[in-house]
Short mmCIF file of C-alpha atoms and ligand atoms in Angstrom, two decimals:
data_model
loop_
_atom_site.label_atom_id
_atom_site.label_comp_id
_atom_site.label_asym_id
_atom_site.label_seq_id
_atom_site.Cartn_x
_atom_site.Cartn_y
_atom_site.Cartn_z
CA MET A 1 -55.15 -11.97 16.08
CA ASN A 2 -53.10 -13.91 13.57
CA PHE A 3 -54.57 -17.21 12.37
CA SER A 4 -51.62 -18.40 10.31
CA TRP A 5 -49.63 -21.29 11.74
CA ASP A 6 -45.86 -21.29 11.67
CA ASP A 7 -43.88 -24.18 10.20
CA SER A 8 -43.08 -25.77 13.56
CA GLN A 9 -46.77 -25.78 14.60
CA VAL A 10 -47.82 -27.38 11.30
CA GLU A 11 -45.00 -29.92 11.55
CA LEU A 12 -45.97 -30.89 15.12
CA LYS A 13 -49.65 -31.27 14.19
CA ASN A 14 -48.79 -33.42 11.17
CA LYS A 15 -46.52 -35.59 13.30
CA VAL A 16 -49.29 -36.08 15.89
CA VAL A 17 -51.82 -37.03 13.18
CA LYS A 18 -49.38 -39.56 11.68
CA PHE A 19 -48.52 -41.01 15.10
CA ALA A 20 -52.19 -41.38 16.04
CA GLN A 21 -53.22 -42.94 12.74
CA GLU A 22 -50.33 -45.41 12.82
CA HIS A 23 -50.32 -46.36 16.50
CA LEU A 24 -53.65 -45.64 18.19
CA ASN A 25 -56.26 -47.09 15.87
CA LYS A 26 -55.71 -50.83 16.28
CA SER A 27 -58.23 -52.00 18.88
CA TYR A 28 -60.53 -49.11 19.73
CA LEU A 29 -63.69 -50.86 18.50
CA ASP A 30 -63.23 -53.81 20.86
CA GLN A 31 -62.26 -51.42 23.65
CA ASP A 32 -65.43 -49.40 23.04
CA LYS A 33 -67.55 -52.55 23.08
CA ASN A 34 -65.93 -53.88 26.26
CA CYS A 35 -65.48 -50.52 28.07
CA ALA A 36 -61.74 -51.24 28.15
CA PHE A 37 -59.10 -48.63 28.89
CA SER A 38 -55.76 -49.13 27.13
CA ARG A 39 -52.84 -48.29 29.38
CA GLU A 40 -50.67 -49.28 26.43
CA ASP A 41 -52.10 -46.51 24.22
CA TRP A 42 -51.81 -44.06 27.11
CA GLN A 43 -48.13 -44.99 27.41
CA LYS A 44 -47.60 -44.62 23.65
CA CYS A 45 -48.93 -41.06 23.89
CA ALA A 46 -46.62 -40.32 26.81
CA ASP A 47 -43.63 -41.76 24.93
CA PHE A 48 -44.51 -39.57 21.95
CA GLY A 49 -44.62 -36.52 24.25
CA ILE A 50 -48.35 -35.68 24.27
CA GLN A 51 -48.77 -35.42 28.07
CA ASN A 52 -45.59 -33.32 28.17
CA LEU A 53 -47.20 -30.60 26.04
CA SER A 54 -48.91 -28.89 29.01
CA ILE A 55 -45.84 -28.96 31.27
CA PRO A 56 -43.46 -25.96 31.44
CA ASN A 57 -39.93 -26.58 30.14
CA ALA A 58 -38.45 -26.07 33.60
CA TYR A 59 -40.07 -29.35 34.68
CA GLY A 60 -39.11 -31.32 31.61
CA GLY A 61 -42.10 -30.39 29.46
CA THR A 62 -42.42 -28.55 26.16
CA LEU A 63 -45.17 -25.99 26.87
CA ASP A 64 -42.83 -22.98 26.57
CA ASP A 65 -41.51 -24.16 23.21
CA VAL A 66 -44.86 -25.11 21.70
CA GLY A 67 -47.10 -22.45 23.30
CA VAL A 68 -50.83 -22.75 24.00
CA LEU A 69 -51.70 -22.18 20.32
CA GLY A 70 -49.30 -24.90 19.23
CA VAL A 71 -50.64 -27.33 21.86
CA THR A 72 -54.22 -26.62 20.77
CA PHE A 73 -53.28 -27.32 17.15
CA ALA A 74 -51.46 -30.52 18.14
CA MET A 75 -54.46 -31.74 20.20
CA GLU A 76 -56.69 -31.02 17.22
CA GLY A 77 -54.36 -33.35 15.33
CA LEU A 78 -54.71 -36.02 18.02
CA GLY A 79 -58.53 -35.84 17.74
CA TYR A 80 -58.31 -36.05 13.96
CA GLY A 81 -55.86 -38.93 13.83
CA CYS A 82 -57.16 -41.00 16.76
CA ASN A 83 -60.48 -42.70 15.96
CA ASP A 84 -61.07 -43.33 19.66
CA ASN A 85 -62.50 -40.04 21.00
CA GLY A 86 -62.08 -41.26 24.58
CA LEU A 87 -58.29 -41.35 24.65
CA PRO A 88 -57.73 -37.67 23.65
CA PHE A 89 -60.52 -36.67 26.06
CA SER A 90 -58.92 -38.42 29.03
CA ILE A 91 -55.39 -37.29 28.21
CA ASN A 92 -56.63 -33.70 27.94
CA ALA A 93 -58.37 -34.07 31.31
CA GLN A 94 -55.09 -35.03 32.96
CA MET A 95 -53.03 -32.45 31.07
CA TRP A 96 -55.16 -29.43 31.94
CA THR A 97 -56.96 -30.27 35.17
CA VAL A 98 -54.17 -32.11 36.99
CA GLN A 99 -50.77 -31.29 35.44
CA LEU A 100 -51.44 -27.60 34.75
CA PRO A 101 -52.74 -26.84 38.29
CA ILE A 102 -49.71 -28.59 39.80
CA ALA A 103 -47.36 -26.68 37.47
CA HIS A 104 -49.07 -23.36 38.20
CA PHE A 105 -50.03 -23.60 41.88
CA GLY A 106 -47.68 -26.30 43.19
CA ASN A 107 -44.50 -25.74 45.15
CA GLU A 108 -41.13 -26.99 43.90
CA ASP A 109 -41.39 -30.30 45.75
CA GLN A 110 -44.85 -31.01 44.33
CA ARG A 111 -43.82 -30.06 40.78
CA ASN A 112 -40.69 -32.21 40.91
CA LYS A 113 -42.50 -35.17 42.42
CA TYR A 114 -45.64 -35.30 40.29
CA LEU A 115 -45.06 -33.66 36.90
CA PRO A 116 -42.36 -36.00 35.53
CA ALA A 117 -44.32 -39.08 36.69
CA LEU A 118 -47.51 -37.84 34.99
CA ALA A 119 -45.75 -36.77 31.79
CA SER A 120 -43.86 -40.05 31.45
CA GLY A 121 -47.04 -42.13 31.69
CA LYS A 122 -45.86 -43.78 34.91
CA TRP A 123 -48.72 -42.18 36.82
CA ILE A 124 -52.25 -41.19 35.84
CA GLY A 125 -54.06 -38.32 37.53
CA CYS A 126 -57.72 -37.36 37.89
CA HIS A 127 -59.51 -34.15 38.87
CA ALA A 128 -62.25 -34.63 41.45
CA LEU A 129 -64.85 -31.92 41.96
CA THR A 130 -68.30 -33.45 41.33
CA GLU A 131 -70.40 -35.05 44.09
CA THR A 132 -73.95 -36.40 44.43
CA ASN A 133 -75.34 -33.03 45.54
CA ALA A 134 -72.69 -30.89 43.89
CA GLY A 135 -72.77 -31.10 40.09
CA SER A 136 -73.45 -27.77 38.38
CA ASP A 137 -73.84 -26.37 41.90
CA VAL A 138 -70.20 -26.99 42.80
CA PHE A 139 -70.34 -25.15 46.13
CA ASN A 140 -72.95 -27.45 47.52
CA MET A 141 -69.95 -29.68 48.14
CA GLU A 142 -70.15 -31.94 51.18
CA THR A 143 -66.60 -33.32 51.17
CA VAL A 144 -64.74 -31.66 54.01
CA ALA A 145 -61.08 -31.39 54.95
CA GLU A 146 -60.74 -30.73 58.64
CA LYS A 147 -57.48 -29.15 59.80
CA VAL A 148 -55.54 -31.29 62.28
CA ASP A 149 -51.97 -31.33 63.50
CA GLY A 150 -49.69 -31.71 60.43
CA GLY A 151 -52.44 -31.94 57.86
CA TYR A 152 -56.11 -32.53 57.15
CA ILE A 153 -58.67 -35.30 57.62
CA ILE A 154 -60.84 -35.71 54.51
CA ASN A 155 -64.32 -37.23 54.64
CA GLY A 156 -66.74 -37.43 51.73
CA HIS A 157 -67.05 -38.79 48.21
CA LYS A 158 -66.72 -37.79 44.56
CA ARG A 159 -68.57 -39.20 41.56
CA LEU A 160 -68.37 -39.11 37.76
CA ILE A 161 -64.60 -38.70 37.90
CA THR A 162 -62.76 -39.34 34.64
CA LEU A 163 -59.92 -41.87 35.09
CA ALA A 164 -60.73 -42.41 38.81
CA PRO A 165 -60.59 -46.23 38.63
CA VAL A 166 -57.05 -46.18 37.20
CA ALA A 167 -55.66 -42.99 38.72
CA ASP A 168 -52.47 -43.06 40.78
CA ILE A 169 -53.15 -39.57 42.13
CA ALA A 170 -56.28 -37.48 42.49
CA LEU A 171 -56.53 -33.71 42.69
CA VAL A 172 -59.37 -33.51 45.20
CA PHE A 173 -61.42 -30.46 46.11
CA ALA A 174 -62.84 -30.25 49.63
CA MET A 175 -64.27 -27.57 51.90
CA THR A 176 -61.80 -26.41 54.54
CA ASN A 177 -64.12 -23.63 55.66
CA PRO A 178 -67.71 -24.16 54.41
CA LYS A 179 -68.81 -20.81 55.89
CA LEU A 180 -66.69 -18.97 53.30
CA GLY A 181 -68.50 -20.55 50.34
CA LYS A 182 -66.32 -20.62 47.21
CA TRP A 183 -63.37 -19.15 49.12
CA GLY A 184 -63.56 -21.99 51.65
CA MET A 185 -62.64 -24.68 49.14
CA SER A 186 -59.11 -26.14 49.02
CA ALA A 187 -57.30 -28.62 46.77
CA PHE A 188 -55.31 -31.69 47.82
CA ILE A 189 -53.14 -34.19 46.00
CA VAL A 190 -54.16 -37.63 47.22
CA GLU A 191 -52.07 -40.67 46.29
CA ARG A 192 -53.53 -44.12 45.69
CA GLY A 193 -52.76 -46.32 48.69
CA THR A 194 -53.39 -43.53 51.21
CA LYS A 195 -55.26 -44.98 54.20
CA GLY A 196 -58.96 -44.07 54.10
CA PHE A 197 -58.97 -43.40 50.34
CA SER A 198 -60.55 -45.81 47.85
CA THR A 199 -61.89 -45.73 44.30
CA SER A 200 -64.77 -47.58 42.66
CA SER A 201 -64.43 -49.81 39.63
CA ASN A 202 -65.28 -48.49 36.17
CA MET A 203 -68.91 -47.45 35.68
CA GLU A 204 -70.42 -48.26 32.30
CA LYS A 205 -71.61 -45.31 30.24
CA MET A 206 -73.15 -44.68 26.80
CA GLY A 207 -70.16 -43.01 25.15
CA MET A 208 -66.42 -42.58 25.55
CA ARG A 209 -66.48 -46.09 26.82
CA THR A 210 -62.71 -46.47 26.49
CA VAL A 211 -62.25 -44.02 29.38
CA PRO A 212 -62.84 -45.36 32.87
CA ILE A 213 -65.00 -43.18 35.07
CA GLY A 214 -65.91 -43.72 38.71
CA GLU A 215 -66.11 -42.61 42.30
CA LEU A 216 -63.65 -41.64 45.02
CA HIS A 217 -64.36 -42.31 48.70
CA PHE A 218 -62.71 -40.71 51.72
CA LYS A 219 -63.17 -42.03 55.24
CA ASP A 220 -61.08 -40.29 57.90
CA CYS A 221 -58.35 -39.96 55.30
CA PHE A 222 -55.30 -38.12 56.65
CA ILE A 223 -53.52 -35.95 54.07
CA PRO A 224 -50.29 -34.24 55.15
CA GLU A 225 -50.14 -30.48 54.83
CA GLU A 226 -47.46 -30.76 52.13
CA ASN A 227 -50.09 -32.36 49.85
CA ARG A 228 -52.33 -29.29 49.88
CA LEU A 229 -52.07 -27.58 46.49
CA GLY A 230 -51.79 -23.80 46.81
CA LYS A 231 -53.01 -21.90 49.83
CA GLU A 232 -55.93 -22.92 51.98
CA GLY A 233 -59.03 -21.54 50.25
CA ALA A 234 -57.40 -21.49 46.80
CA GLY A 235 -59.52 -24.36 45.42
CA TRP A 236 -61.86 -22.20 43.35
CA SER A 237 -58.99 -20.20 41.79
CA ILE A 238 -57.23 -23.47 40.96
CA THR A 239 -60.18 -25.11 39.23
CA ASN A 240 -61.18 -21.89 37.45
CA HIS A 241 -57.67 -21.36 36.15
CA SER A 242 -57.51 -24.76 34.50
CA LEU A 243 -61.05 -24.75 33.07
CA GLU A 244 -60.38 -22.28 30.25
CA TYR A 245 -57.36 -24.28 29.06
CA ASP A 246 -59.22 -27.55 29.56
CA ARG A 247 -62.21 -26.43 27.46
CA CYS A 248 -59.87 -25.17 24.77
CA SER A 249 -57.78 -28.29 24.42
CA ILE A 250 -60.43 -31.00 24.97
CA LEU A 251 -62.56 -29.26 22.40
CA ALA A 252 -59.59 -28.99 20.03
CA SER A 253 -59.52 -32.78 19.93
CA GLN A 254 -63.28 -32.78 19.30
CA LEU A 255 -62.77 -30.34 16.44
CA GLY A 256 -60.30 -32.80 14.93
CA ALA A 257 -62.90 -35.56 15.31
CA MET A 258 -65.52 -33.37 13.60
CA GLU A 259 -63.18 -32.80 10.67
CA ARG A 260 -62.55 -36.54 10.33
CA GLN A 261 -66.30 -37.18 10.55
CA LEU A 262 -67.04 -34.63 7.81
CA GLU A 263 -64.40 -36.05 5.45
CA GLU A 264 -65.68 -39.61 5.93
CA THR A 265 -69.31 -38.51 5.41
CA ILE A 266 -68.47 -36.62 2.21
CA ASP A 267 -66.70 -39.71 0.94
CA PHE A 268 -69.71 -41.87 1.78
CA VAL A 269 -72.37 -39.64 0.17
CA LYS A 270 -70.29 -39.38 -3.01
CA ASN A 271 -70.09 -43.16 -3.33
CA ARG A 272 -73.50 -44.29 -2.06
CA LYS A 273 -75.95 -44.41 -4.99
CA GLN A 274 -79.75 -44.35 -4.87
CA PHE A 275 -82.15 -43.57 -7.70
CA GLY A 276 -79.18 -43.90 -10.08
CA GLN A 277 -77.05 -41.13 -8.57
CA SER A 278 -74.82 -40.30 -5.63
CA ILE A 279 -76.94 -39.40 -2.62
CA GLY A 280 -74.72 -36.31 -2.18
CA LYS A 281 -76.49 -34.89 -5.24
CA PHE A 282 -79.78 -34.79 -3.30
CA GLN A 283 -80.12 -31.36 -1.76
CA SER A 284 -81.47 -32.72 1.53
CA VAL A 285 -78.25 -34.67 1.97
CA SER A 286 -75.87 -31.96 0.75
CA ASN A 287 -77.58 -29.34 2.94
CA ARG A 288 -76.73 -31.46 5.95
CA ILE A 289 -73.11 -31.60 4.77
CA ALA A 290 -73.12 -27.80 4.36
CA ASP A 291 -74.44 -27.42 7.92
CA MET A 292 -71.70 -29.72 9.20
CA LYS A 293 -69.07 -27.62 7.44
CA LEU A 294 -70.54 -24.42 8.89
CA ARG A 295 -70.52 -25.88 12.42
CA LEU A 296 -66.92 -27.04 11.97
CA GLU A 297 -65.64 -23.67 10.74
CA THR A 298 -67.52 -21.48 13.24
CA SER A 299 -66.32 -23.74 16.07
CA ARG A 300 -62.77 -23.56 14.71
CA LEU A 301 -62.74 -19.75 14.77
CA ILE A 302 -63.84 -19.55 18.41
CA LEU A 303 -61.40 -22.31 19.39
CA TYR A 304 -58.43 -20.53 17.83
CA LYS A 305 -59.53 -17.26 19.44
CA VAL A 306 -59.58 -18.86 22.91
CA ALA A 307 -56.17 -20.45 22.29
CA TRP A 308 -54.79 -17.13 21.08
CA LEU A 309 -56.16 -15.27 24.14
CA LYS A 310 -54.60 -17.88 26.47
CA SER A 311 -51.31 -17.70 24.55
CA GLN A 312 -51.32 -13.94 25.29
CA GLY A 313 -51.95 -14.63 28.97
CA LYS A 314 -55.41 -13.03 28.71
CA SER A 315 -58.65 -14.07 30.34
CA ALA A 316 -61.04 -15.92 28.04
CA MET A 317 -64.05 -16.61 30.25
CA MET A 318 -66.66 -15.45 27.75
CA GLU A 319 -64.89 -17.00 24.75
CA ALA A 320 -64.28 -20.32 26.57
CA ALA A 321 -67.99 -20.54 27.45
CA LEU A 322 -68.99 -19.68 23.86
CA LEU A 323 -66.54 -22.29 22.60
CA LYS A 324 -67.74 -25.02 24.99
CA LEU A 325 -71.36 -24.37 23.99
CA GLN A 326 -70.79 -24.02 20.25
CA LEU A 327 -68.33 -26.84 19.70
CA SER A 328 -69.90 -29.51 21.90
CA GLU A 329 -73.41 -28.83 20.57
CA SER A 330 -72.03 -28.75 17.01
CA PHE A 331 -70.38 -32.15 17.39
CA LEU A 332 -73.66 -33.53 18.72
CA SER A 333 -75.74 -32.05 15.86
CA SER A 334 -73.23 -33.12 13.22
CA SER A 335 -73.13 -36.64 14.66
CA ILE A 336 -76.92 -36.95 14.25
CA ASP A 337 -76.72 -35.49 10.73
CA THR A 338 -74.03 -38.05 9.90
CA ILE A 339 -76.33 -40.89 10.94
CA ARG A 340 -79.15 -39.42 8.85
CA ASN A 341 -76.84 -39.31 5.83
CA TYR A 342 -75.67 -42.89 6.31
CA GLY A 343 -79.25 -44.14 6.70
CA GLY A 344 -79.70 -47.58 8.31
CA ASN A 345 -75.97 -48.31 8.10
CA GLY A 346 -75.34 -45.32 10.34
CA TYR A 347 -77.54 -46.81 13.04
CA MET A 348 -75.77 -50.17 13.17
CA SER A 349 -73.06 -50.44 15.82
CA GLN A 350 -70.80 -52.57 13.64
CA ASN A 351 -70.29 -49.64 11.24
CA GLU A 352 -69.06 -47.41 14.09
CA ILE A 353 -70.89 -44.34 12.76
CA GLU A 354 -73.10 -44.13 15.86
CA ARG A 355 -70.06 -44.12 18.17
CA ASN A 356 -69.41 -40.39 17.55
CA LEU A 357 -72.98 -39.59 18.58
CA ARG A 358 -72.62 -41.53 21.84
CA ASP A 359 -69.28 -39.83 22.50
CA ALA A 360 -70.62 -36.37 21.62
CA VAL A 361 -73.42 -36.51 24.20
CA GLY A 362 -70.85 -36.44 27.02
CA GLY A 363 -69.46 -33.20 25.60
CA VAL A 364 -72.60 -31.21 26.37
CA ILE A 365 -72.41 -32.32 30.03
CA TYR A 366 -68.81 -32.48 31.30
CA ALA A 367 -66.82 -29.34 32.20
CA GLY A 368 -70.12 -27.48 32.69
CA THR A 369 -73.37 -28.32 30.86
CA SER A 370 -74.60 -26.27 27.91
CA ASP A 371 -77.17 -24.62 30.22
CA ILE A 372 -74.37 -23.53 32.54
CA GLN A 373 -72.36 -22.13 29.61
CA ARG A 374 -75.41 -20.08 28.56
CA ASN A 375 -75.70 -18.82 32.15
CA ILE A 376 -72.03 -17.74 32.13
CA ILE A 377 -72.41 -15.98 28.78
CA ALA A 378 -75.58 -14.17 29.91
CA GLU A 379 -74.03 -13.17 33.23
CA LEU A 380 -70.92 -11.79 31.51
CA MET A 381 -73.24 -9.66 29.37
CA GLY A 382 -74.70 -8.18 32.56
CA LEU A 383 -77.92 -10.24 32.66
C1 FAD B 401 -68.13 -38.04 30.58
C2 FAD B 401 -68.07 -37.21 31.84
C3 FAD B 401 -66.87 -36.98 32.46
C4 FAD B 401 -66.80 -36.25 33.66
N1 FAD B 401 -65.60 -36.07 34.27
C5 FAD B 401 -65.54 -35.39 35.45
C6 FAD B 401 -64.30 -35.25 36.14
O1 FAD B 401 -63.25 -35.72 35.68
N2 FAD B 401 -64.29 -34.58 37.31
C7 FAD B 401 -65.41 -34.03 37.85
O2 FAD B 401 -65.33 -33.43 38.92
N3 FAD B 401 -66.62 -34.16 37.23
C8 FAD B 401 -66.71 -34.82 36.03
N4 FAD B 401 -67.91 -34.99 35.39
C9 FAD B 401 -69.11 -34.47 36.01
C10 FAD B 401 -69.67 -33.23 35.32
O3 FAD B 401 -68.85 -32.12 35.55
C11 FAD B 401 -71.11 -33.04 35.82
O4 FAD B 401 -71.87 -34.13 35.33
C12 FAD B 401 -71.72 -31.73 35.35
O5 FAD B 401 -71.09 -30.63 35.95
C13 FAD B 401 -73.22 -31.66 35.63
O6 FAD B 401 -73.50 -32.01 36.96
P1 FAD B 401 -74.64 -33.10 37.27
O7 FAD B 401 -74.35 -34.29 36.45
O8 FAD B 401 -74.72 -33.27 38.73
O9 FAD B 401 -75.99 -32.49 36.72
P2 FAD B 401 -76.90 -31.36 37.42
O10 FAD B 401 -76.05 -30.24 37.89
O11 FAD B 401 -77.80 -32.01 38.41
O12 FAD B 401 -77.76 -30.85 36.19
C14 FAD B 401 -78.91 -31.56 35.70
C15 FAD B 401 -79.61 -30.65 34.69
O13 FAD B 401 -80.01 -29.41 35.31
C16 FAD B 401 -79.42 -28.32 34.60
N5 FAD B 401 -79.07 -27.25 35.55
C17 FAD B 401 -78.48 -27.38 36.77
N6 FAD B 401 -78.26 -26.19 37.31
C18 FAD B 401 -78.71 -25.25 36.41
C19 FAD B 401 -78.74 -23.84 36.36
N7 FAD B 401 -78.26 -23.08 37.36
N8 FAD B 401 -79.25 -23.24 35.26
C20 FAD B 401 -79.74 -23.97 34.24
N9 FAD B 401 -79.73 -25.32 34.22
C21 FAD B 401 -79.22 -25.95 35.28
C22 FAD B 401 -78.19 -28.88 33.92
O14 FAD B 401 -77.77 -28.10 32.82
C23 FAD B 401 -78.68 -30.26 33.52
O15 FAD B 401 -79.45 -30.16 32.34
C24 FAD B 401 -67.99 -35.71 34.20
C25 FAD B 401 -69.22 -35.93 33.56
C26 FAD B 401 -69.27 -36.68 32.39
C27 FAD B 401 -70.60 -36.92 31.73
#
């Protein structure tokens, strides 16, 4: 494993940081307050080439040039430069759980139809797995796709779906043969406007309020066979394939946010004076800073290891679970420590210190809760 970055990777990351700092930090506080999604910022990212990073060159993307390690480093830069944690989160969700599955499992027609539209910002895509009775227990899924002449009829619902209220397409998972359990699940690309398919409006949440989240509803919704992604029964392979990349890249942006948070906190504790000295000179305060640094650097090592394994085409199930657990819990702990170090100012919404804490809570839930990551780690160790 080589942890040194080449010049092109460093240059891309620096460019992403500069772009984010200059173009994405204008109105995120109002957006957070009003739960407002900015299609304009989404488009700016597409114009810069962010969404394109997970698309193979053959379909107009840059994945083959940049590589998984380079993309991870660039997405770390996006998280560092963009003060709004929601935007990198939602872009990552589309890049790895919609674009990548289409690139990897789609046929030529599907790749040519959907990938350029998603990369250019014209379309937004969401990934729909979760249901009322199927959260961690994915295979308790009740949404069914019944085979009919020329396609499938989908009935059911999805909830907690990132970008659902604004998505132009949804990658939807449904049971085509419930008796087969995980091997009876298939994936479908459903376009907005399809008869029998509707989405809810945005549902308010505590953090990442700039990202719309909502429900999908299917009532006798006919989907032509050509919109099935991969073979019938390939749903579990499709979602599993994208999860390792998704965890790696979403968390890369969180690592960038943690670095920004640490730098800002160090700056604050150096300048804030109590009892005639900088509060950073009090060991209770500096110990918290040391813990934040430790969390950042241990998370960084696992992140780069996962990215390196994926860049080698290797499986990273254990490492991706370790990363998800370590990095998301670290961001949460460091966000509480940051508030402690800022004192009362940290608690006040107007100072935007508490926003990271609200955003970080989501990280220990989405893409598999921390409990589920511990289960995966234990199981992979034979327990
Ligand atoms: C911000 C955000 C964005 C999301 N985006 C998407 C999306 O785009 N697409 C999508 O499909 N879903 C999405 N989700 C849903 C997310 O994947 C689920 O919330 C998550 O998998 C947990 O499911 P649940 O909420 O039903 O909780 P439950 O599964 O009901 O879990 C409740 C509690 O029980 C624990 N628990 C459950 N089973 C076990 C077990 N076997 N062992 C130990 N503990 C267990 C959990 O860890 C948790 O503490 C998103 C969620 C959030 C918060």
